[in-house]
PDB file of C-alpha atoms in Angstrom:
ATOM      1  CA  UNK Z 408     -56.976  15.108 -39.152  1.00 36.00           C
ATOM      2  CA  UNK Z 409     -55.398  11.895 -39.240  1.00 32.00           C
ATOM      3  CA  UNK Z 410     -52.074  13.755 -41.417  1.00 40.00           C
ATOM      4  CA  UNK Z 411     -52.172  15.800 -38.426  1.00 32.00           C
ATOM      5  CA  UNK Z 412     -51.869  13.810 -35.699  1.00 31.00           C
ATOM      6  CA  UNK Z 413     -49.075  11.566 -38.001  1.00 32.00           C
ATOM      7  CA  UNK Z 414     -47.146  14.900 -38.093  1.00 35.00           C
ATOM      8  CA  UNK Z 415     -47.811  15.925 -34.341  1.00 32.00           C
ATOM      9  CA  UNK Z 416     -46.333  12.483 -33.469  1.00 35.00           C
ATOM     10  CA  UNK Z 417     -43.338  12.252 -35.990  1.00 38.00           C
ATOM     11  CA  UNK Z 418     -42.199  15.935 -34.469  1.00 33.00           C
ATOM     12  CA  UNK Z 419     -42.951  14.319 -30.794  1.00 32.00           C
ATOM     13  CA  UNK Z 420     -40.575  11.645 -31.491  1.00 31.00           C
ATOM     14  CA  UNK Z 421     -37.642  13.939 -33.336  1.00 37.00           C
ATOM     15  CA  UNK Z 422     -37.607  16.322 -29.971  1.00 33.00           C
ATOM     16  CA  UNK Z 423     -37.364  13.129 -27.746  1.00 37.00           C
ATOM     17  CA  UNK Z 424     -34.062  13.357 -27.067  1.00 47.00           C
ATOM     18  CA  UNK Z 425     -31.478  10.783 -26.495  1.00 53.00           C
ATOM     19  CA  UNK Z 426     -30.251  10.247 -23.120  1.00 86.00           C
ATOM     20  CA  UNK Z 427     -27.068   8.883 -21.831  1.00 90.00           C
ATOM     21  CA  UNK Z 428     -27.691   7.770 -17.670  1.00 92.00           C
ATOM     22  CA  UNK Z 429     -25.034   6.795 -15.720  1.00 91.00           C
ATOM     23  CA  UNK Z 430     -23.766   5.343 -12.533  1.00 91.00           C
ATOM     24  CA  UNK Z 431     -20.692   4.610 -10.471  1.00 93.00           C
ATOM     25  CA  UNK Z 432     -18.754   5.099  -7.001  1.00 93.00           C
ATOM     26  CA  UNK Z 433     -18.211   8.996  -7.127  1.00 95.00           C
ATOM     27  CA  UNK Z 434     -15.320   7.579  -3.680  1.00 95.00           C
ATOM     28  CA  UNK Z 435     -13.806   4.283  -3.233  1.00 95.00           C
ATOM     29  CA  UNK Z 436     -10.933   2.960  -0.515  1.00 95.00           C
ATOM     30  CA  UNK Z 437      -7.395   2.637  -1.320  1.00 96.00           C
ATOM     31  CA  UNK Z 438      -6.834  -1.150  -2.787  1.00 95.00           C
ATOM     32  CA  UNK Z 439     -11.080  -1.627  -3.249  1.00 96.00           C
ATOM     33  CA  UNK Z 440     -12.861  -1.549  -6.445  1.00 97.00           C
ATOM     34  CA  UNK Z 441     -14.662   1.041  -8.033  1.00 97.00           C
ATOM     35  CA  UNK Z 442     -17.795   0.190 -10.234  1.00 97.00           C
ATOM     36  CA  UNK Z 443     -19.334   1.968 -13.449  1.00 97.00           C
ATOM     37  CA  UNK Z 444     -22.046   1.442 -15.538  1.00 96.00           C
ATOM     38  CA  UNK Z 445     -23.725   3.693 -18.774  1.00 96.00           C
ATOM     39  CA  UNK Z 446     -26.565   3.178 -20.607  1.00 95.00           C
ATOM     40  CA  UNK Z 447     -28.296   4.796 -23.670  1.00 91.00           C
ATOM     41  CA  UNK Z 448     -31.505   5.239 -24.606  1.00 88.00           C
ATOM     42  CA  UNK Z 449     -33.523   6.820 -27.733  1.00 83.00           C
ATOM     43  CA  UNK Z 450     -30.284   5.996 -29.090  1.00 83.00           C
ATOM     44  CA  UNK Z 451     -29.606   4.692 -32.805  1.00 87.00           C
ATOM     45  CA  UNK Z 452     -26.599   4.026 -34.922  1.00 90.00           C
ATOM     46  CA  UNK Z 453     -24.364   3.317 -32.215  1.00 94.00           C
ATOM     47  CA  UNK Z 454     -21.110   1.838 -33.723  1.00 94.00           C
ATOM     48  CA  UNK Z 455     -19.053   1.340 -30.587  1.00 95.00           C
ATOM     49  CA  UNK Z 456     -18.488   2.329 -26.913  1.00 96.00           C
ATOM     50  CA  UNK Z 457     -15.177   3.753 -24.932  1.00 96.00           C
ATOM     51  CA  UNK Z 458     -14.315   3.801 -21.670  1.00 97.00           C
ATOM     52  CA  UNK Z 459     -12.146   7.163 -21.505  1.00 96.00           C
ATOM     53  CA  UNK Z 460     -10.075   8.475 -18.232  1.00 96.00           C
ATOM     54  CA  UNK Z 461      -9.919  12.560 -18.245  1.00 94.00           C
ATOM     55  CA  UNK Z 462      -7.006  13.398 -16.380  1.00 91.00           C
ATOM     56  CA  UNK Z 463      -6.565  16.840 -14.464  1.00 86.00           C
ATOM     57  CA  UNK Z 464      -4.625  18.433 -17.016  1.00 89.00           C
ATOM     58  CA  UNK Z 465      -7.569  18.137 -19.331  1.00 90.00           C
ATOM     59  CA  UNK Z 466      -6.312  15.004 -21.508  1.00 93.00           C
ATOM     60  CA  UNK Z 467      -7.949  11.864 -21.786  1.00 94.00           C
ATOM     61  CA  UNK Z 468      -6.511   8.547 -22.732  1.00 95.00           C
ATOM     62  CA  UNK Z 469      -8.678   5.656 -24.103  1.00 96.00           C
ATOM     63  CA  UNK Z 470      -9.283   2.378 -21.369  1.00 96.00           C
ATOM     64  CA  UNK Z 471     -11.595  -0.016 -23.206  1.00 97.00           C
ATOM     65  CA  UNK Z 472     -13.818  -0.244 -26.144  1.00 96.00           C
ATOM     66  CA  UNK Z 473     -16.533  -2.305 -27.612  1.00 96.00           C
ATOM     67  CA  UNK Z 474     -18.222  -2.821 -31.107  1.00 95.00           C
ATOM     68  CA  UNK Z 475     -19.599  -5.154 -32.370  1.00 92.00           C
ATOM     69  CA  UNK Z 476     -16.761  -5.950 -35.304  1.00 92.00           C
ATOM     70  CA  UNK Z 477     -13.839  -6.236 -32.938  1.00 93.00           C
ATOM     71  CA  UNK Z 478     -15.648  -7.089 -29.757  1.00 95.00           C
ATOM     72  CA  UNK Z 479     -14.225  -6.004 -26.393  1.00 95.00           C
ATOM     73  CA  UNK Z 480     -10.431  -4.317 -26.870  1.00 95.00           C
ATOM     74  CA  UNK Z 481      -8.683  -3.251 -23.394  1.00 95.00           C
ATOM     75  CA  UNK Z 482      -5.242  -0.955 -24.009  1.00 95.00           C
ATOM     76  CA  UNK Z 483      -2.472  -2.629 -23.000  1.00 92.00           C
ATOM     77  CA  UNK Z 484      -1.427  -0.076 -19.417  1.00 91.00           C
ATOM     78  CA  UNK Z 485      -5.034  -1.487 -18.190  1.00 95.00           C
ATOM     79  CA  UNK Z 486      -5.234  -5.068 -18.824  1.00 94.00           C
ATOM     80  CA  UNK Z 487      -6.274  -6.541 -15.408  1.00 94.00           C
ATOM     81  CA  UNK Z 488      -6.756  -3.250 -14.020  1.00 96.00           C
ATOM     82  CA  UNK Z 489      -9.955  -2.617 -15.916  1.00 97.00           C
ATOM     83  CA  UNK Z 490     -12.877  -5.240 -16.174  1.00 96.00           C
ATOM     84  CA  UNK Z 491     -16.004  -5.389 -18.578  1.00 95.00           C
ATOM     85  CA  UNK Z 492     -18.662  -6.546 -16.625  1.00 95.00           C
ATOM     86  CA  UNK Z 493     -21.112  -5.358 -19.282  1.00 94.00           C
ATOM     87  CA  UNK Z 494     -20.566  -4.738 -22.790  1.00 94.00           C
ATOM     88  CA  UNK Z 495     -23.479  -4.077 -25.742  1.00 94.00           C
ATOM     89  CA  UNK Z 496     -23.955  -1.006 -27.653  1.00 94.00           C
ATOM     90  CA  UNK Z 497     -27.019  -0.012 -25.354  1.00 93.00           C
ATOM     91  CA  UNK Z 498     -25.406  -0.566 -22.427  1.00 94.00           C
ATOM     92  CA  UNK Z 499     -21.851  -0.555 -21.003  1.00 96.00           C
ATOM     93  CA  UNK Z 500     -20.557  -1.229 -17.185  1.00 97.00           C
ATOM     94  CA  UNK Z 501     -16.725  -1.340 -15.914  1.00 97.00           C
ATOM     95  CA  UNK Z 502     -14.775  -2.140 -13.194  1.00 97.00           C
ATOM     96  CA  UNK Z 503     -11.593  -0.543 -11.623  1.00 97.00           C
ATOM     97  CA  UNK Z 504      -9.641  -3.346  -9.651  1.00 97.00           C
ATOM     98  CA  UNK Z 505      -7.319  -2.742  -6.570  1.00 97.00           C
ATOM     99  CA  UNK Z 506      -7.355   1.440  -7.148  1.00 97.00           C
ATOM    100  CA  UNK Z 507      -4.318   3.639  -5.730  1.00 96.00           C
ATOM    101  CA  UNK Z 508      -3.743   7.495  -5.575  1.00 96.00           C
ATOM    102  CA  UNK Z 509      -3.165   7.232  -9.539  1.00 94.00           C
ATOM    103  CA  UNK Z 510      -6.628   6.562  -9.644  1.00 95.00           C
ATOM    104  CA  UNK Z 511      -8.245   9.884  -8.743  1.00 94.00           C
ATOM    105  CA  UNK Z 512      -9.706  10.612 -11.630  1.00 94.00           C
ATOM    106  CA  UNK Z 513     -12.636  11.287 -14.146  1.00 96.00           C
ATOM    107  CA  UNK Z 514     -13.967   8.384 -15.664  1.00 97.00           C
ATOM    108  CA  UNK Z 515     -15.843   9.245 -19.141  1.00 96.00           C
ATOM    109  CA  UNK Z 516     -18.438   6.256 -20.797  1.00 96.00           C
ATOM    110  CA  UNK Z 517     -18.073   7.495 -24.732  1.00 95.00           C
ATOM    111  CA  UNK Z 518     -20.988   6.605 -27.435  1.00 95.00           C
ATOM    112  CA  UNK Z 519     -19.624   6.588 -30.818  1.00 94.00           C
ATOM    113  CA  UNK Z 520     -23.105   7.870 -32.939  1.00 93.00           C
ATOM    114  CA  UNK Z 521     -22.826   7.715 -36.959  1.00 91.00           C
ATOM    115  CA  UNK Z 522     -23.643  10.611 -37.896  1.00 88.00           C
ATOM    116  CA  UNK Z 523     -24.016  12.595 -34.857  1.00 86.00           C
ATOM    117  CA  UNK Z 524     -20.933  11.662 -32.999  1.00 89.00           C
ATOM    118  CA  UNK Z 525     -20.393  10.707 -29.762  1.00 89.00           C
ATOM    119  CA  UNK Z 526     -22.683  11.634 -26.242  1.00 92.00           C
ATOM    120  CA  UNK Z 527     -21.023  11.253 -22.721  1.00 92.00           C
ATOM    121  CA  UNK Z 528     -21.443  10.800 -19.200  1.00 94.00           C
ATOM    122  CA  UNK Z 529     -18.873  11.565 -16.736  1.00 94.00           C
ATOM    123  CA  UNK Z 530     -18.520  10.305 -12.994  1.00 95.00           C
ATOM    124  CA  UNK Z 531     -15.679  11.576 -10.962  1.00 95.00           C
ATOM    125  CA  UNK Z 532     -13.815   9.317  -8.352  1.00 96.00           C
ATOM    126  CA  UNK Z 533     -11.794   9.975  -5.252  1.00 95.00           C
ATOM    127  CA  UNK Z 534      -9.883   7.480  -3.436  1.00 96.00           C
ATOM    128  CA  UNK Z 535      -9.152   7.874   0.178  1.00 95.00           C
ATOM    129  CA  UNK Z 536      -8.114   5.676   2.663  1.00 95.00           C
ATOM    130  CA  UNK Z 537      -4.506   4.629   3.988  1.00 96.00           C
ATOM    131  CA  UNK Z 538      -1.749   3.161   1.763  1.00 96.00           C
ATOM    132  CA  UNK Z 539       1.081   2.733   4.125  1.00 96.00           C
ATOM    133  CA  UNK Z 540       1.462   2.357   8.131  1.00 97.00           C
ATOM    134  CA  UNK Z 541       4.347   2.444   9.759  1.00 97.00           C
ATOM    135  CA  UNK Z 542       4.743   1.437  13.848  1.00 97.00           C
ATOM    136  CA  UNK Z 543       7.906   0.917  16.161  1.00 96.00           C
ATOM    137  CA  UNK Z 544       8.783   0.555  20.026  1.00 96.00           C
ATOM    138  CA  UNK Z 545      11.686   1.050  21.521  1.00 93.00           C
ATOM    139  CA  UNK Z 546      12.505   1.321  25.553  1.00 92.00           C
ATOM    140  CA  UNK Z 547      13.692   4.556  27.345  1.00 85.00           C
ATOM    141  CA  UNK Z 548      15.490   4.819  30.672  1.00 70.00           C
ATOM    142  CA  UNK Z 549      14.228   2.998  33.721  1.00 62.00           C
ATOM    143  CA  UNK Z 550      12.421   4.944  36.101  1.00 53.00           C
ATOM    144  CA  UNK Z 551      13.511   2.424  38.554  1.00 56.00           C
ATOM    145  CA  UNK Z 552      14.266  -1.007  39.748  1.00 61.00           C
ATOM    146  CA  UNK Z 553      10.420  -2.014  39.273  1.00 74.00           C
ATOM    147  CA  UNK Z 554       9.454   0.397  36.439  1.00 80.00           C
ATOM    148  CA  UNK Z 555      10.544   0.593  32.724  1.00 90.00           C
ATOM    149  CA  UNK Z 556       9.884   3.103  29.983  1.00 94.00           C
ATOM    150  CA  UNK Z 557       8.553   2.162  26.414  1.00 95.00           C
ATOM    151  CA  UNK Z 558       7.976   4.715  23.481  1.00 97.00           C
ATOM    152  CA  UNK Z 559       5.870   3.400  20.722  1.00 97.00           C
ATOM    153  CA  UNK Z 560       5.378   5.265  17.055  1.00 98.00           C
ATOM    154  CA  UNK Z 561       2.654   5.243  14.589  1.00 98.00           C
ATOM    155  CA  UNK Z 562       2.651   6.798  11.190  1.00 98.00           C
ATOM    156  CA  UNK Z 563       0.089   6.643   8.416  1.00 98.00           C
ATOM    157  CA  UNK Z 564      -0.111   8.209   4.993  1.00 97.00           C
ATOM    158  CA  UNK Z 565      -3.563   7.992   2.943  1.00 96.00           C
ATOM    159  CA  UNK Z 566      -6.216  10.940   2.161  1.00 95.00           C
ATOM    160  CA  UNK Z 567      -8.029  12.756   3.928  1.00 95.00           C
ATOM    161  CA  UNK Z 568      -5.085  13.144   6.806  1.00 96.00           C
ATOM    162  CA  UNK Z 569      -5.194   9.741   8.860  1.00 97.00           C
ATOM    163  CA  UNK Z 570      -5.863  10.222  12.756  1.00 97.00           C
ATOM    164  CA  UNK Z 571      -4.404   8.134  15.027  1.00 97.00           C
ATOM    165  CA  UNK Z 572      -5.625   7.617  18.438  1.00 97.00           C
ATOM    166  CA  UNK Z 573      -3.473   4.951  21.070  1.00 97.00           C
ATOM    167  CA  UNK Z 574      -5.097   2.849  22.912  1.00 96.00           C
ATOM    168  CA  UNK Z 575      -3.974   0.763  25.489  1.00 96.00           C
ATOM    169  CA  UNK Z 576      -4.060  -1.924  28.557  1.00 93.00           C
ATOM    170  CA  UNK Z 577      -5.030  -2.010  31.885  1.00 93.00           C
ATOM    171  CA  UNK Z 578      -1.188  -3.181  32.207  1.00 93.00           C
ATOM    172  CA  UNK Z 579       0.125   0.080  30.839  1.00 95.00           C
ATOM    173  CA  UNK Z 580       0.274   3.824  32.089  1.00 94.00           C
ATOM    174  CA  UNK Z 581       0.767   6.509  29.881  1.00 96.00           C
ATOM    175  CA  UNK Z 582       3.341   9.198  30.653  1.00 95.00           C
ATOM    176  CA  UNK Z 583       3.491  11.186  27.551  1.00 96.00           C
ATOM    177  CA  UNK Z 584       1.990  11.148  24.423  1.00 96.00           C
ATOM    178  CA  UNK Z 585       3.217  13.712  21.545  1.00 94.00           C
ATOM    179  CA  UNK Z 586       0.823  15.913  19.485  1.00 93.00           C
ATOM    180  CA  UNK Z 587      -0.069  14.009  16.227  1.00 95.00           C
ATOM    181  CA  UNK Z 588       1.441  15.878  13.437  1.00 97.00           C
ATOM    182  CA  UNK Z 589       0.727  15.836   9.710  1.00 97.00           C
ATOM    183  CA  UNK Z 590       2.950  16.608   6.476  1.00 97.00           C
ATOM    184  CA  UNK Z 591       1.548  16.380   3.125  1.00 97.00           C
ATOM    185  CA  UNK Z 592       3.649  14.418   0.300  1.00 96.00           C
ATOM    186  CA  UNK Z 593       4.305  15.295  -3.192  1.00 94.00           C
ATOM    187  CA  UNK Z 594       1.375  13.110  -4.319  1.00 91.00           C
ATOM    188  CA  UNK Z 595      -1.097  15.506  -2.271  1.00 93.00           C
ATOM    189  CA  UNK Z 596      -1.391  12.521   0.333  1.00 96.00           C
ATOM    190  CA  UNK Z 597      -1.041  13.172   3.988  1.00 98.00           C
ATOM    191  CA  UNK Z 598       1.775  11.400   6.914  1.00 98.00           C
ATOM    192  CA  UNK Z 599       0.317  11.753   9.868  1.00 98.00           C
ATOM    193  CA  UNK Z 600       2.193  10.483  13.450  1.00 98.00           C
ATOM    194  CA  UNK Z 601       2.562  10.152  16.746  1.00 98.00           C
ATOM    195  CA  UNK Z 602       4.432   9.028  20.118  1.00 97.00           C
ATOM    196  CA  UNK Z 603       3.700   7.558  23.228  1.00 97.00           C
ATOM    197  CA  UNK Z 604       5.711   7.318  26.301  1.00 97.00           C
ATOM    198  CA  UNK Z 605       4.409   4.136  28.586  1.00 96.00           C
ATOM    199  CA  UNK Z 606       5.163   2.321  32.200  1.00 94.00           C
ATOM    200  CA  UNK Z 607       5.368  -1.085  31.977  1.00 94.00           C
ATOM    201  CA  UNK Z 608       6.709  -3.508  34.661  1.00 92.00           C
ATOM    202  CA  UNK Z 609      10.155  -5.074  34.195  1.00 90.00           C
ATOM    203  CA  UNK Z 610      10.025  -8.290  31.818  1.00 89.00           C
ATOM    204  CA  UNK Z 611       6.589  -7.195  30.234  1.00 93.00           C
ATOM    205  CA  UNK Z 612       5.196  -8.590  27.218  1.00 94.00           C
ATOM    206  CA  UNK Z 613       2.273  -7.480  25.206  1.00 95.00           C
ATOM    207  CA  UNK Z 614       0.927  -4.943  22.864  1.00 96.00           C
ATOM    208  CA  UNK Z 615      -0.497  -1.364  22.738  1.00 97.00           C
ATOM    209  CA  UNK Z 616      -2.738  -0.105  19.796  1.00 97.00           C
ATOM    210  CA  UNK Z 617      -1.903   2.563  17.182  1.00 97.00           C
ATOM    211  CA  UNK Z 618      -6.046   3.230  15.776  1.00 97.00           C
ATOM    212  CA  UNK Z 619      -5.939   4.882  12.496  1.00 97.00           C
ATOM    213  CA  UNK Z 620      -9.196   6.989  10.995  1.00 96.00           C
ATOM    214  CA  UNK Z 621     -11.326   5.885  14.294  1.00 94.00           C
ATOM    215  CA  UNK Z 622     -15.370   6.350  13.470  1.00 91.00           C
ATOM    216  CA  UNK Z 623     -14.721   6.390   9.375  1.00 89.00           C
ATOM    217  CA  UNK Z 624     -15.106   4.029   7.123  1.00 84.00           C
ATOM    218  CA  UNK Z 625     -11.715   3.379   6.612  1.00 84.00           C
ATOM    219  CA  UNK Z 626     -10.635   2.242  10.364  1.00 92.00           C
ATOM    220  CA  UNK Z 627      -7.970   0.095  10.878  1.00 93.00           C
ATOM    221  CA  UNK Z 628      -6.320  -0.900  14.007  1.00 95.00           C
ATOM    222  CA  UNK Z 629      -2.348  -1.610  14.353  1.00 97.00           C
ATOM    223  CA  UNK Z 630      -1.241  -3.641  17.268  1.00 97.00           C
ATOM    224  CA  UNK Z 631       2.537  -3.052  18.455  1.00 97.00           C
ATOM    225  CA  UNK Z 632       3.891  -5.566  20.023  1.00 96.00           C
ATOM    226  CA  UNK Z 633       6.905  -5.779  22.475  1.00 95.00           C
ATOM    227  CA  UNK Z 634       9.064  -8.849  24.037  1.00 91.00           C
ATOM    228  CA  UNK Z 635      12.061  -7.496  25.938  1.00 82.00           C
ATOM    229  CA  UNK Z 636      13.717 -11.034  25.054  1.00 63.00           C
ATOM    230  CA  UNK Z 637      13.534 -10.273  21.928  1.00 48.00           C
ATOM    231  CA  UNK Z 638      14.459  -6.395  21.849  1.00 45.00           C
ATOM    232  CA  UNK Z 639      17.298  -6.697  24.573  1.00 48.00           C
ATOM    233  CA  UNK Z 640      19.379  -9.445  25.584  1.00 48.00           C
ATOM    234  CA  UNK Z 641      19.453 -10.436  29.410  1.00 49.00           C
ATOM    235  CA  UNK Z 642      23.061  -9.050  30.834  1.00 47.00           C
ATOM    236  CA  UNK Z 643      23.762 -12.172  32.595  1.00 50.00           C
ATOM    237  CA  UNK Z 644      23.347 -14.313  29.255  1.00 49.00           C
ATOM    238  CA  UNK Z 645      25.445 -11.700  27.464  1.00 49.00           C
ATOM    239  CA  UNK Z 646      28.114 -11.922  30.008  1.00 53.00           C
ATOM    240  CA  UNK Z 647      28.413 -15.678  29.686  1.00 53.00           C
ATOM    241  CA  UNK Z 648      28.474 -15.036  25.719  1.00 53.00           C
ATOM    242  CA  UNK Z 649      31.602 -12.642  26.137  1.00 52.00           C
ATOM    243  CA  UNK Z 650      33.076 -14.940  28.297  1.00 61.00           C
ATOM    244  CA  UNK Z 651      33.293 -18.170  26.100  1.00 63.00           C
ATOM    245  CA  UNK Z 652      33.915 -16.209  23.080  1.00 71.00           C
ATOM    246  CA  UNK Z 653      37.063 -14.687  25.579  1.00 65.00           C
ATOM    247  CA  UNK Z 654      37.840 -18.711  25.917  1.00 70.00           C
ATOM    248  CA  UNK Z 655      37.250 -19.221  22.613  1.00 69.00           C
ATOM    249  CA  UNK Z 656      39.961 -16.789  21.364  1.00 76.00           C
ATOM    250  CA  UNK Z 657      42.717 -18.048  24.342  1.00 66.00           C
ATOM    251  CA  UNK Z 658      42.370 -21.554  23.165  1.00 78.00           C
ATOM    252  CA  UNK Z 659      42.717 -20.866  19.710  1.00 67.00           C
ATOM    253  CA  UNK Z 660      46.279 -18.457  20.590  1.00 70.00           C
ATOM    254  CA  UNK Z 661      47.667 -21.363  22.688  1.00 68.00           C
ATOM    255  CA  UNK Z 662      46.782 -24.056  20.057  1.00 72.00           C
ATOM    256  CA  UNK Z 663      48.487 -21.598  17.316  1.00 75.00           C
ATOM    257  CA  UNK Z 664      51.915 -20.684  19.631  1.00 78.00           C
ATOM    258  CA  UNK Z 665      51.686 -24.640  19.839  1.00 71.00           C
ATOM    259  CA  UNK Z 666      51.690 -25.286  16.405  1.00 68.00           C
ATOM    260  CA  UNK Z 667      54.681 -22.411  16.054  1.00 77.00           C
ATOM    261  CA  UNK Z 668      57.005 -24.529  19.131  1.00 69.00           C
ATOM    262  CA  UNK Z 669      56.431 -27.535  17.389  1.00 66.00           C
ATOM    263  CA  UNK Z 670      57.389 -26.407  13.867  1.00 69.00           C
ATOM    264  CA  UNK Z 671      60.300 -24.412  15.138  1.00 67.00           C
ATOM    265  CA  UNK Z 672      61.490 -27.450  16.878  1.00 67.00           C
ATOM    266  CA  UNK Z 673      61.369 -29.903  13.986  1.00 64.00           C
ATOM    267  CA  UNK Z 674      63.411 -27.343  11.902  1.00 69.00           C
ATOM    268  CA  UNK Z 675      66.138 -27.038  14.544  1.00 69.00           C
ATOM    269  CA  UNK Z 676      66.421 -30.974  14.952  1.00 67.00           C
ATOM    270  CA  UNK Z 677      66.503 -30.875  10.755  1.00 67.00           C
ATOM    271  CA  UNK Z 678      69.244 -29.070  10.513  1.00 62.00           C
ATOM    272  CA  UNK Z 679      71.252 -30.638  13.226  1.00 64.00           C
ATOM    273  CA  UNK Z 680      71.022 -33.920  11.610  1.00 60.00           C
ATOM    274  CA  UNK Z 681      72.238 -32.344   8.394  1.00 53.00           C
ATOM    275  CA  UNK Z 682      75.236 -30.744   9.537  1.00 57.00           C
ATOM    276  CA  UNK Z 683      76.111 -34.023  11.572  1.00 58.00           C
ATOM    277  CA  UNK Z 684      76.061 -35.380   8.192  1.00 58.00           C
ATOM    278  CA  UNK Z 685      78.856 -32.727   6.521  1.00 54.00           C
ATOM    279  CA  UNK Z 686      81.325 -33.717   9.271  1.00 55.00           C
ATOM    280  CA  UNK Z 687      81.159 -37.381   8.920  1.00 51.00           C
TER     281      UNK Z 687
END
């Protein structure tokens, strides 16, 4: 009896099989960190563990690896990009600094078994978020002695397709506001953008907001601001400018034909004096 239950419980623990669990951020925003972290159990004759990346076209290039004779070894393309925070033969955790579009990718935690080979777990990442915004104002013809037109522009590019929704002051009436539209780029990002035509008052300073992904997790908020001083000089002060610069240049012509007299008079009076001294 005793044989038997020795035998029941040797074949128990042969079918226990090893397992491989895993963790990590399956999405993570554009510039953020992404976090992964394996660990094995039932597992024996581990010699070493690699962080792999499996790319879309189905090949995967080696990130990090650890063993206990060369300790922790990051490839060269990822040093600084790619952080142990955890590294045994048990157990194994990563993380992906500052990710970009390049990122999207499957990330592969690699146990290197003697004599079985190695057991996986793979977690999948997608980054989203925005990458690039780009804003402008510039006015439009005057409705009037006491009105002025503004158009402002937003464009972002990130994944999914940005929105962008304007929102503005009490001080500011919208006239027209342009249909967002949305172009996807070679990287399988999206632009998206939009125009507004505004009223302001004459002389008004301030701001309108370009709101990007409202209600997600990536909102962000761009505030476009306007000083007429600053985008359009005053015609009065420009006046004055062309005017001393016109002052400027006539002072400079009569202090050159000046110069000219004066030269052209000392030569004469030279060559008098010379040919009063041939006749004497």
């Amino acid at each position: 009896m005793l044989r038997v239950l020795i035998l029941l419980s040797g074949l128990l623990f042969k079918a226990s099989p090893s397992q491989i669990t895993g963790h990590g951020d399956v999405s993570a925003d554009y510039g953020g960190d992404a976090h992964y972290r394996c660990a094995a159990h039932n597992l024996t004759g581990v010699l070493q563990v690699t962080w792999q990346r499996h790319f879309k076209d189905d090949s995967i290039e080696n990130l990090v690896t650890y063993s206990k004779r060369f300790g922790q070894q990051i490839n060269e393309p990822y040093q600084g990009k790619v952080i142990f925070t955890e590294a045994s033969l048990s157990s194994t955790a990563i993380t992906l600094k500052n990710v970009t579009w390049e990122d999207d990718s499957c990330y592969i935690c690699s146990f290197n078994v003697y004599p079985d080979g190695s057991k996986r777990k793979q977690t999948c990442l997608t980054v989203q978020g925005i990458s690039e915004v780009e804003t402008g104002v510039q006015p439009a013809s005057s409705e009037g002695e006491n009105t002025e037109k503004l158009v402002f522009s937003c464009s972002a590019t990130g994944k999914p397709t940005p929105t962008i929704k304007w929102v503005l002051s009490t001080d500011v009436s919208l006239l027209s506001q342009t249909q967002t539209t949305a172009a996807e780029n070679s990287d399988h990002t999206f632009t998206s953008s939009s125009n507004i035509t505004v009223q302001v008052q004459p002389g008004w300073t301030g701001h309108v907001v370009c709101q990007l992904n409202s209600g997600t997790r990536g909102e962000r908020q761009e505030e476009i601001h306007y000083a007429p001083s600053l985008d359009k000089p005053n015609k009065e002060e420009e006046g004055k400018s062309l005017s001393s610069i016109g002052l400027a240049l006539v002072i400079c012509a009569v202090f050159l034909i000046s110069c000219i007299a004066v030269a052209a008079a000392v030569k004469r009076k030279r060559l008098k004096d010379v040919r009063r001294g041939e006749n004497v």
